[in-house]
């Protein structure tokens, strides 16, 4: 130890070492630094993610042998033709998009007052607690939550019991139950961006609007909504795409309801190319949705 | 009889345990440029927010043009506000911002645009209508906020330290512009500021706030020349207080007295002062502060206490001035510039430390020579960077 003491002292002045030298070299070569940083994730993205997407798209143009269900690698647009012309497929696609939109609208309607409360009304020291409370459902397993809803909605379940005094009964299993459950599942994804946006909304703007003669409704339409719209859109990207891709919830609480995901799931054994063609539908719909959303500037706030 | 634009009666506002406004009675005349001056936390901004309707008073009554508005919402009051951080709507263009008050009132589109343009021209911003607030400099944003608040022709315009975020040059320019604008439109301006110079420069009348109460209301000259309380004497301008034994020895009477630094002449110790009505006191120069246009002398009086004297640098230079440090001098001023301050309003301990403890000079006086006696504990030139809310104002781009 004592022998290295002088060396240690000089190291104190300007530390040396292979790691340090490498760091220095990297510092002088920003391109190399970037390459090292991004190679692995880019490979992942290009090969596994985009690769599998393109395989999906390509296989959608193949067909199957109707006896053996084996994939026949012959190019044809039959599957896409069937998607458009077969009434069942059309109905299921429209229904799936409808469910996704309904869930998104419901989430927005429920999340806005909630986020307004947590972000602007609640006492500051309660805020973190409330945000955690909103997030806690995300810690529970997806299946547990959906089965909980199955119990709630089942015949003679909680929903029926609570509505009986009003002479009503629960929605039972079906399309409304699916929308309800999906809304519950994805609500936090809508509340969080809205909460953040409303937190960042300066008090002064609301005061200014009222000061200039605007009633609360006008202030909401002309000041609050335009300013949180990007966050609302960002949240809707989550709720919309998660709903569009879901096929488990609908199996558990949807009764006989079929969504795109169910068709893909049932076709995957019998008619892989058809499943692939069906699988491209949500991708296309979500791309269209993102293009529409981009106009609100939401993507820059994601 | 002249109308009253604003009348406050017994106004109180408490936030949980803090008393922000502790009983204010005030009348602001129609067409007046009225300033509310005070240090931060003195309640002046709360009073403004109460007039605007952003806060509800704990007790008391607010009248606007003879109508009680105490419980009314901001949008029910004929009052517009220019906010400290301007609060321009970032998603609207300048023109949309200015036209907002008109749009809310459903003024037809053509008239709306015409009036917005006119208001923008009034603040010399024609041609900026299609920009966004983020594309404007601080001074320009300030003027947009002004145009936005004026376009609806409110009965009263409230201004909450609107110049606080601007740099000194721009601030001085805006002071003149604001005053000219107020004369032109004839609207009552209620202007909140912590900058005594600003208040004195622009106002018809000034109200000095301290700890949620009104200390004095009057014309700028009245406030400056005849401070009613020790607080006003020390907050508005640099004040010299002569008290107790010191006052007895120098002036021949007890009690507290205020003298403005610029009224005091600095003479040689041997100078003979026997003009009628002139008071003089000998002392040692503790510190000399050269300020370019003038020099400040901090003089420890033989009679006890310390006085500040301000001399124009008519013929002196920085070098001449430095030679004064430690010199023996005689201070002289006219007796009519000595203003008696009611004793019961004596400042809280430490606020003004030119006390009558003649035989025991305060140790803090000598350890902090650059601080003038009357200014201890308050900013002499308010630092805009320290004013609340400045941090929220984005950089001028």
XYZ file of C-alpha atoms in Angstrom:
699
model
C 0.000 0.000 0.000
C 2.695 2.420 0.984
C 4.551 1.733 -2.253
C 1.593 2.868 -4.311
C 1.028 5.966 -2.304
C 2.794 8.346 -4.705
C 0.920 6.817 -7.630
C -2.334 7.271 -5.780
C -1.486 10.870 -5.220
C -0.859 11.476 -8.883
C -4.059 9.636 -9.688
C -5.780 12.095 -7.460
C -4.530 14.870 -9.635
C -5.612 13.303 -12.897
C -7.127 9.843 -12.451
C -6.033 7.230 -14.963
C -7.319 3.783 -15.850
C -8.643 1.802 -18.787
C -12.283 2.618 -18.072
C -11.506 6.276 -17.792
C -9.531 6.210 -21.026
C -12.405 4.440 -22.795
C -14.833 7.000 -21.461
C -12.580 9.765 -22.709
C -12.290 8.166 -26.130
C -16.058 7.839 -26.317
C -16.453 11.424 -25.282
C -14.411 12.447 -28.294
C -16.422 10.225 -30.676
C -20.110 11.032 -30.329
C -21.097 8.846 -33.282
C -19.479 5.779 -31.777
C -21.218 6.544 -28.503
C -24.568 6.709 -30.253
C -23.876 3.472 -32.134
C -23.037 1.606 -28.941
C -26.105 2.986 -27.255
C -28.588 2.164 -29.993
C -27.351 -1.010 -31.723
C -29.110 -3.481 -29.456
C -32.478 -1.710 -29.232
C -32.447 -0.959 -32.961
C -31.774 -4.615 -33.721
C -34.640 -5.566 -31.484
C -36.936 -3.074 -33.122
C -35.935 -3.887 -36.694
C -35.634 -7.678 -36.551
C -38.093 -8.794 -33.922
C -40.694 -6.087 -33.954
C -40.881 -4.768 -37.505
C -39.769 -8.171 -38.819
C -42.656 -9.997 -37.234
C -45.055 -7.300 -38.334
C -43.954 -7.704 -41.943
C -44.182 -11.496 -41.704
C -47.719 -10.981 -40.451
C -48.488 -8.725 -43.371
C -46.884 -11.033 -45.954
C -48.570 -14.152 -44.638
C -51.907 -12.385 -44.903
C -51.547 -12.776 -48.694
C -51.155 -16.554 -48.508
C -53.932 -19.123 -48.460
C -54.606 -22.490 -46.859
C -55.424 -25.889 -48.179
C -59.069 -26.322 -47.240
C -58.590 -30.025 -46.335
C -55.367 -30.031 -44.343
C -55.388 -26.380 -43.124
C -51.756 -26.271 -44.214
C -50.504 -22.885 -45.397
C -50.132 -22.621 -49.144
C -47.643 -19.978 -50.174
C -49.504 -18.667 -53.140
C -50.031 -14.945 -53.411
C -53.604 -13.795 -53.383
C -55.622 -10.912 -51.989
C -58.536 -13.211 -51.236
C -58.257 -12.791 -47.488
C -58.528 -9.018 -47.668
C -61.325 -9.390 -50.177
C -63.131 -11.632 -47.710
C -62.619 -9.105 -44.916
C -64.424 -6.453 -46.880
C -67.155 -8.546 -48.421
C -68.056 -11.058 -45.702
C -70.758 -9.494 -43.500
C -69.531 -11.248 -40.348
C -66.037 -9.821 -40.686
C -67.357 -6.372 -41.459
C -69.647 -6.476 -38.437
C -66.871 -7.638 -36.136
C -64.479 -4.932 -37.372
C -67.088 -2.211 -36.953
C -68.039 -3.594 -33.533
C -64.391 -3.684 -32.392
C -63.726 -0.114 -33.482
C -67.019 0.911 -31.881
C -66.052 -0.726 -28.588
C -62.637 0.965 -28.662
C -64.223 4.353 -29.329
C -66.877 3.866 -26.653
C -64.259 2.853 -24.089
C -62.153 5.879 -25.031
C -65.056 8.308 -24.720
C -66.192 6.784 -21.415
C -62.651 6.906 -20.059
C -62.328 10.568 -21.037
C -65.672 11.486 -19.493
C -64.875 9.703 -16.233
C -61.201 10.658 -16.104
C -61.608 14.380 -16.623
C -63.464 15.256 -13.394
C -61.300 12.776 -11.505
C -58.096 14.308 -12.825
C -59.456 17.808 -12.250
C -60.034 16.892 -8.631
C -56.667 15.241 -8.052
C -54.766 17.952 -9.912
C -56.479 21.173 -8.895
C -59.009 20.753 -6.102
C -57.485 18.249 -3.681
C -55.126 19.521 -1.009
C -51.531 19.355 -2.234
C -50.489 16.855 0.396
C -53.249 14.455 -0.593
C -52.348 14.610 -4.280
C -49.585 11.979 -4.375
C -51.800 9.629 -2.377
C -54.696 10.092 -4.785
C -52.466 9.467 -7.774
C -51.227 6.263 -6.138
C -54.832 5.297 -5.490
C -55.600 5.741 -9.168
C -52.615 3.609 -10.089
C -53.211 0.753 -7.625
C -55.541 -1.194 -9.945
C -52.591 -1.483 -12.330
C -50.727 -3.512 -9.722
C -53.372 -6.248 -9.727
C -53.348 -8.942 -12.361
C -55.380 -8.286 -15.453
C -57.148 -11.631 -15.178
C -58.011 -11.134 -11.537
C -59.629 -7.822 -12.335
C -61.603 -9.187 -15.272
C -62.802 -12.158 -13.256
C -63.792 -9.776 -10.491
C -65.940 -7.981 -13.027
C -67.360 -11.332 -14.126
C -68.451 -11.886 -10.532
C -69.885 -8.395 -10.279
C -71.840 -8.743 -13.510
C -72.936 -12.366 -13.113
C -76.586 -13.186 -12.543
C -77.458 -12.295 -8.943
C -74.069 -10.617 -8.625
C -73.189 -7.268 -7.132
C -74.517 -5.268 -10.092
C -77.898 -6.987 -9.983
C -78.087 -6.658 -6.217
C -77.309 -2.947 -6.241
C -79.722 -2.141 -9.064
C -82.618 -4.232 -7.734
C -83.976 -1.492 -5.398
C -84.428 0.657 -8.506
C -86.283 -2.078 -10.325
C -83.345 -2.637 -12.659
C -80.916 -5.444 -13.233
C -77.245 -5.521 -14.190
C -76.183 -5.559 -17.833
C -75.311 -9.255 -17.684
C -72.612 -10.567 -19.998
C -72.397 -9.034 -23.425
C -71.264 -5.963 -25.291
C -72.103 -3.407 -22.518
C -70.282 -5.547 -19.960
C -67.240 -5.648 -22.250
C -67.208 -1.875 -22.660
C -67.676 -1.397 -18.921
C -64.859 -3.741 -17.976
C -62.448 -2.337 -20.556
C -63.257 1.183 -19.359
C -62.374 0.119 -15.836
C -59.169 -1.542 -16.998
C -57.781 1.343 -19.032
C -59.035 4.297 -16.989
C -55.684 4.971 -15.247
C -54.023 5.423 -18.643
C -56.399 8.302 -19.289
C -56.354 9.824 -15.801
C -52.580 10.106 -15.577
C -51.878 12.275 -18.635
C -54.905 14.422 -17.827
C -53.761 14.839 -14.235
C -50.343 15.955 -15.418
C -51.779 18.388 -17.946
C -54.192 19.905 -15.448
C -51.447 20.218 -12.864
C -49.407 22.222 -15.342
C -52.275 24.499 -16.288
C -51.399 27.862 -14.708
C -53.995 29.173 -12.232
C -53.544 32.582 -13.786
C -55.141 31.449 -17.047
C -58.332 30.378 -15.313
C -58.400 33.603 -13.301
C -57.754 35.613 -16.455
C -60.588 33.946 -18.309
C -63.059 34.589 -15.486
C -61.724 38.100 -15.125
C -62.445 38.809 -18.785
C -66.038 37.808 -18.254
C -66.090 34.108 -19.088
C -68.383 31.818 -17.126
C -66.950 28.451 -16.056
C -68.418 26.674 -19.086
C -66.769 29.095 -21.479
C -63.479 28.883 -19.606
C -63.636 25.105 -19.890
C -64.320 25.182 -23.636
C -61.999 28.024 -24.590
C -59.093 27.639 -22.198
C -58.977 24.327 -20.307
C -60.006 21.953 -23.066
C -57.694 23.302 -25.795
C -54.767 23.230 -23.409
C -55.322 19.674 -22.160
C -56.417 18.342 -25.546
C -52.967 16.975 -26.423
C -52.919 15.006 -23.169
C -56.474 13.843 -23.682
C -55.468 12.599 -27.125
C -52.367 10.941 -25.707
C -54.482 9.108 -23.141
C -56.941 8.117 -25.835
C -54.149 6.497 -27.842
C -53.663 4.132 -24.915
C -57.323 3.420 -24.250
C -58.163 3.052 -27.936
C -55.331 0.750 -28.926
C -55.523 -1.359 -25.770
C -59.261 -1.850 -26.300
C -58.868 -2.648 -29.959
C -56.322 -5.359 -29.241
C -58.131 -6.981 -26.323
C -59.639 -10.438 -26.733
C -59.589 -11.868 -23.208
C -62.018 -9.522 -21.486
C -64.592 -10.117 -24.146
C -64.230 -13.878 -23.700
C -64.806 -13.596 -19.962
C -67.575 -11.002 -19.723
C -68.661 -10.607 -23.345
C -71.028 -13.568 -23.582
C -71.237 -14.461 -27.260
C -69.799 -11.131 -28.397
C -66.963 -11.458 -30.878
C -64.247 -8.868 -31.492
C -61.359 -8.922 -33.949
C -59.101 -10.505 -31.375
C -61.441 -13.477 -30.942
C -61.565 -14.110 -34.673
C -57.780 -13.985 -34.894
C -57.548 -16.345 -31.968
C -59.960 -18.865 -33.448
C -58.491 -18.633 -36.959
C -54.901 -19.018 -35.899
C -55.067 -22.840 -35.956
C -57.374 -23.316 -38.906
C -56.528 -20.478 -41.235
C -53.341 -18.675 -40.350
C -53.349 -16.347 -43.392
C -56.905 -15.233 -42.569
C -55.858 -14.598 -38.962
C -52.955 -12.539 -40.283
C -55.265 -10.524 -42.495
C -57.565 -9.915 -39.532
C -54.531 -8.984 -37.455
C -53.556 -6.233 -39.844
C -56.915 -4.559 -39.340
C -56.194 -3.159 -35.819
C -52.746 -2.115 -37.017
C -54.247 -0.150 -39.889
C -56.995 1.326 -37.717
C -54.506 2.442 -35.080
C -52.217 3.974 -37.673
C -55.195 5.917 -39.026
C -56.109 6.918 -35.463
C -52.569 8.119 -34.777
C -52.574 10.143 -37.991
C -55.822 11.783 -36.902
C -54.443 12.395 -33.414
C -51.222 13.852 -34.742
C -53.113 16.939 -35.794
C -53.828 17.776 -32.143
C -50.137 17.769 -31.295
C -50.698 14.914 -28.856
C -47.835 12.788 -30.103
C -45.300 15.356 -29.000
C -46.667 15.154 -25.462
C -46.517 11.356 -25.215
C -69.952 64.949 -6.385
C -67.172 62.855 -7.797
C -68.046 59.172 -8.168
C -66.260 56.394 -6.392
C -64.937 53.644 -8.610
C -64.084 51.338 -5.727
C -65.140 51.458 -2.085
C -63.818 48.984 0.457
C -65.346 48.820 3.914
C -63.848 46.863 6.787
C -62.280 44.431 4.378
C -60.673 41.400 6.004
C -59.216 38.256 4.541
C -57.636 35.389 6.442
C -56.081 32.264 4.959
C -56.387 29.558 7.623
C -54.306 31.200 10.383
C -52.650 33.928 8.339
C -54.279 37.334 8.302
C -53.625 38.731 4.835
C -55.879 41.768 5.041
C -56.696 43.049 8.505
C -59.464 45.569 8.036
C -59.076 47.979 5.136
C -61.301 50.952 4.393
C -60.515 52.637 1.135
C -62.133 54.785 -1.515
C -60.752 55.018 -5.013
C -62.090 57.843 -7.139
C -63.330 57.576 -10.684
C -60.626 58.060 -13.293
C -57.845 57.986 -10.761
C -54.426 56.341 -11.082
C -54.302 54.713 -7.682
C -51.328 52.724 -6.404
C -51.243 50.202 -3.618
C -47.707 50.125 -2.322
C -46.175 47.813 0.222
C -43.607 45.110 0.808
C -44.431 41.534 -0.164
C -46.886 40.020 2.273
C -48.396 43.392 3.130
C -51.781 42.408 1.710
C -51.831 44.687 -1.309
C -52.144 41.875 -3.855
C -54.823 40.178 -1.760
C -56.829 43.409 -1.765
C -56.475 43.512 -5.550
C -57.621 39.895 -5.845
C -60.560 40.673 -3.581
C -61.579 43.570 -5.823
C -61.244 41.328 -8.886
C -63.282 38.617 -7.194
C -60.673 35.841 -7.198
C -60.936 35.691 -3.418
C -63.950 36.104 -1.166
C -63.429 38.386 1.814
C -63.698 36.943 5.317
C -65.491 40.107 6.336
C -66.267 43.489 4.888
C -67.845 44.936 1.807
C -66.671 45.775 -1.694
C -68.458 48.270 -3.911
C -67.727 48.979 -7.547
C -69.263 52.205 -8.857
C -71.740 52.264 -6.019
C -72.884 48.647 -6.516
C -72.092 46.034 -3.936
C -70.134 43.189 -5.543
C -68.786 41.437 -2.443
C -70.199 38.012 -3.267
C -70.083 38.228 -7.048
C -67.899 36.032 -9.251
C -65.080 37.640 -11.261
C -67.077 37.345 -14.492
C -69.918 39.328 -12.939
C -67.729 42.348 -12.172
C -66.907 45.185 -14.527
C -63.220 44.907 -13.694
C -60.338 43.560 -15.753
C -56.913 42.601 -14.510
C -53.388 42.773 -15.891
C -51.623 39.879 -14.209
C -48.114 39.858 -12.917
C -47.137 36.993 -15.218
C -49.539 38.364 -17.879
C -51.521 35.077 -18.035
C -51.871 35.260 -21.811
C -53.601 32.250 -23.337
C -50.750 30.369 -24.999
C -52.959 28.545 -27.503
C -54.464 31.736 -28.926
C -52.940 34.341 -31.167
C -52.322 37.829 -29.834
C -55.474 39.015 -31.577
C -57.576 36.186 -30.146
C -56.202 36.956 -26.712
C -57.161 40.595 -27.015
C -60.575 39.807 -28.483
C -61.376 37.228 -25.782
C -63.365 39.569 -23.546
C -65.434 40.620 -26.566
C -65.956 37.073 -27.776
C -67.198 36.072 -24.345
C -69.702 38.923 -24.540
C -70.784 37.748 -27.989
C -69.733 40.930 -29.756
C -70.092 40.333 -33.524
C -66.946 39.050 -35.182
C -66.255 42.074 -37.374
C -66.550 44.523 -34.509
C -64.494 42.220 -32.322
C -61.609 42.190 -34.749
C -61.794 45.923 -35.338
C -61.709 46.678 -31.637
C -58.917 44.175 -30.987
C -56.824 45.792 -33.721
C -57.577 49.212 -32.323
C -56.546 48.093 -28.827
C -53.321 46.588 -30.192
C -52.580 49.811 -32.020
C -53.189 51.633 -28.748
C -50.302 49.753 -27.180
C -48.176 50.069 -30.335
C -48.432 46.435 -31.346
C -50.174 46.755 -34.721
C -49.141 43.950 -37.012
C -48.472 41.498 -34.200
C -52.034 40.159 -34.137
C -51.331 36.792 -35.711
C -48.382 35.893 -33.480
C -48.503 33.638 -30.470
C -47.619 34.995 -27.024
C -44.547 32.736 -26.954
C -43.153 34.616 -29.952
C -43.183 37.957 -28.156
C -40.692 39.597 -25.825
C -41.551 40.321 -22.208
C -42.391 43.946 -22.891
C -44.596 43.023 -25.823
C -46.458 40.412 -23.795
C -46.991 43.017 -21.138
C -48.591 45.294 -23.687
C -50.785 42.489 -25.036
C -52.003 41.852 -21.493
C -52.770 45.541 -21.197
C -54.640 45.635 -24.504
C -56.575 42.503 -23.559
C -57.679 44.022 -20.276
C -58.547 47.402 -21.792
C -60.448 46.243 -24.866
C -63.611 45.538 -22.868
C -63.498 49.095 -21.472
C -63.875 48.046 -17.856
C -64.906 50.433 -15.145
C -61.711 49.674 -13.250
C -58.430 48.211 -14.454
C -56.443 46.277 -11.883
C -52.702 45.922 -12.429
C -50.799 43.401 -10.317
C -47.133 44.411 -10.407
C -47.260 44.349 -14.194
C -43.801 45.839 -14.630
C -42.052 43.591 -12.133
C -40.645 41.214 -14.725
C -39.276 43.864 -17.055
C -35.734 45.188 -17.001
C -35.071 48.663 -15.658
C -35.034 50.575 -18.956
C -38.186 48.946 -20.229
C -39.832 49.452 -16.871
C -39.168 53.163 -16.897
C -40.483 53.434 -20.433
C -43.601 51.441 -19.575
C -44.239 53.622 -16.522
C -44.546 56.657 -18.764
C -46.619 54.765 -21.332
C -48.988 53.419 -18.715
C -49.535 56.851 -17.283
C -50.163 58.339 -20.734
C -52.514 55.488 -21.601
C -54.459 55.971 -18.403
C -54.924 59.655 -19.152
C -56.054 58.795 -22.654
C -58.652 56.142 -21.794
C -59.772 57.761 -18.533
C -60.319 54.392 -16.848
C -59.609 54.045 -13.128
C -56.293 52.226 -12.685
C -55.555 50.355 -9.469
C -51.892 49.543 -9.557
C -50.157 47.183 -7.129
C -46.416 47.560 -6.691
C -43.647 47.105 -4.167
C -41.535 49.703 -5.944
C -41.976 53.037 -4.191
C -40.410 54.941 -7.068
C -42.907 53.432 -9.481
C -45.793 54.346 -7.204
C -44.572 57.901 -6.749
C -43.905 58.375 -10.461
C -47.237 57.273 -11.825
C -49.949 57.715 -9.255
C -52.494 60.361 -8.474
C -52.754 58.826 -5.030
C -50.869 56.111 -3.200
C -51.985 53.782 -0.419
C -49.170 52.317 1.665
C -49.872 48.832 3.023
C -48.166 47.198 5.942
C -49.080 43.921 7.620
C -52.526 43.854 6.074
C -53.391 47.388 7.091
C -53.346 50.798 5.468
C -50.602 53.014 6.843
C -51.328 56.110 4.808
C -53.307 57.201 1.762
C -52.403 60.360 -0.089
C -50.828 62.054 -3.069
C -47.219 60.981 -3.803
C -45.774 64.245 -2.515
C -47.804 63.923 0.664
C -46.640 60.356 1.234
C -43.053 61.257 0.586
C -42.820 64.613 2.304
C -45.253 64.010 5.159
C -45.067 60.327 6.086
C -47.752 59.620 8.660
C -46.001 56.695 10.274
C -42.478 55.463 10.808
C -43.191 52.600 8.450
C -44.152 54.930 5.612
C -41.134 57.081 6.343
C -38.837 54.081 6.063
C -40.554 52.226 3.239
C -41.124 55.146 0.883
C -37.716 56.515 0.074
C -34.775 56.328 2.406
C -35.762 57.672 5.740
C -33.692 59.032 8.538
C -35.315 58.803 11.890
C -34.175 60.918 14.775
C -35.624 59.663 18.020
C -35.579 60.157 21.721
C -32.368 61.574 23.130
C -30.842 62.198 19.695
C -33.871 64.199 18.620
C -33.749 66.176 21.841
C -30.117 67.045 21.340
C -30.320 67.867 17.629
C -33.778 69.327 17.287
C -34.521 70.352 20.808
C -37.646 68.223 21.074
C -38.244 64.564 21.825
C -40.265 62.072 19.830
C -39.500 60.607 16.428
C -38.696 62.734 13.400
C -37.979 61.896 9.807
C -35.661 63.756 7.442
C -35.202 62.833 3.791
C -31.543 62.248 2.831
C -31.602 64.651 -0.117
C -32.679 67.498 2.155
C -29.484 67.216 4.168
C -26.385 69.170 3.186
C -22.941 67.797 4.009
C -20.637 70.593 5.205
C -17.232 70.921 6.821
C -17.383 70.398 10.531
C -16.173 73.937 11.116
C -18.848 75.437 8.847
C -20.892 77.983 10.626
C -24.609 77.346 10.278
C -26.645 80.153 11.682
C -29.296 80.713 9.042
C -32.697 80.924 10.663
C -34.606 77.655 10.720
C -31.638 75.483 9.850
C -30.711 72.605 12.088
C -27.266 71.087 12.124
C -25.427 68.207 13.741
C -21.788 67.153 13.705
C -20.644 63.646 13.070
C -18.166 61.267 11.471
C -18.630 59.811 7.993
C -18.907 56.068 8.447
C -19.391 55.150 4.837
C -19.522 56.829 1.447
C -21.451 55.207 -1.383
C -20.808 56.570 -4.843
C -23.856 56.083 -7.080
C -22.856 57.869 -10.240
C -25.334 60.709 -10.216
C -25.207 61.163 -6.475
C -23.304 60.138 -3.391
C -24.717 58.750 -0.196
C -23.032 59.677 3.062
C -23.692 57.615 6.150
C -22.841 59.759 9.093
C -22.618 58.694 12.738
C -23.802 61.668 14.713
C -22.043 62.800 17.841
C -25.505 63.064 19.322
C -26.069 59.390 18.628
C -27.688 57.536 15.800
C -26.863 57.641 12.143
C -28.181 59.776 9.287
C -27.953 59.292 5.555
C -27.364 62.305 3.368
C -27.672 62.301 -0.398
C -25.640 64.813 -2.386
C -25.819 65.377 -6.122
C -22.414 64.916 -7.714
C -22.415 68.395 -9.201
C -18.704 68.899 -9.161
C -17.385 65.972 -7.177
C -15.982 62.761 -8.608
C -15.573 59.273 -7.226
C -12.073 60.035 -5.953
C -13.088 63.194 -4.127
C -15.895 61.344 -2.516
C -13.755 58.498 -1.233
C -11.632 60.954 0.706
C -14.633 61.704 2.891
C -14.574 58.305 4.578
C -13.837 58.846 8.261
C -13.932 62.620 7.894
C -15.594 64.914 10.368
C -18.579 66.704 8.861
C -21.522 68.807 9.806
C -24.986 67.958 8.497
C -27.441 70.761 7.994
C -31.062 70.849 6.912
C -34.029 73.098 7.124
C -36.273 72.555 10.106
C -39.373 72.406 7.898
C -38.009 69.218 6.320
C -38.137 67.521 9.693
C -41.390 65.593 9.865
C -42.628 64.465 13.266
C -43.709 60.835 13.281
C -46.369 59.783 15.783
C -44.629 57.750 18.456
C -47.299 55.068 18.698
C -46.479 54.107 15.154
C -42.869 53.451 16.043
C -41.573 50.696 13.825
C -41.109 47.178 15.086
C -37.657 46.594 16.552
C -34.951 46.386 13.975
C -36.855 48.087 11.194
C -35.177 51.440 11.649
C -32.228 51.408 13.959
C -31.405 55.088 14.226
C -32.557 54.966 17.764
C -32.062 57.356 20.608
C -29.531 55.138 22.309
C -26.949 57.865 22.017
C -24.425 56.587 24.464
C -24.496 53.010 23.231
C -24.120 53.028 19.470
C -25.714 49.987 17.953
C -23.117 47.415 17.020
C -24.965 46.423 13.894
C -24.614 49.947 12.608
C -20.868 49.714 12.406
C -20.730 46.147 11.205
C -22.943 46.842 8.238
C -21.913 50.285 7.100
C -23.382 50.042 3.624
C -26.892 49.761 5.001
C -28.509 53.062 5.672
C -30.388 53.231 8.956
C -33.864 53.600 7.619
C -33.509 50.947 4.992
C -32.446 48.020 7.074
C -34.613 45.036 6.278
C -36.123 46.277 3.061
C -34.880 46.314 -0.496
C -33.714 49.757 -1.496
C -34.014 49.074 -5.161
C -36.441 46.204 -5.428
C -34.795 43.353 -7.201
C -37.126 42.109 -9.924
C -35.576 38.670 -9.700
C -36.773 38.415 -6.130
C -40.323 39.522 -6.712
C -42.812 36.695 -6.445
C -43.999 35.302 -9.695
C -41.031 36.424 -11.707
C -39.755 32.883 -11.882
C -42.836 31.872 -13.819
C -42.260 34.376 -16.549
C -40.489 32.700 -19.408
C -37.477 34.350 -20.940
C -38.186 36.918 -23.557
C -37.511 35.345 -26.889
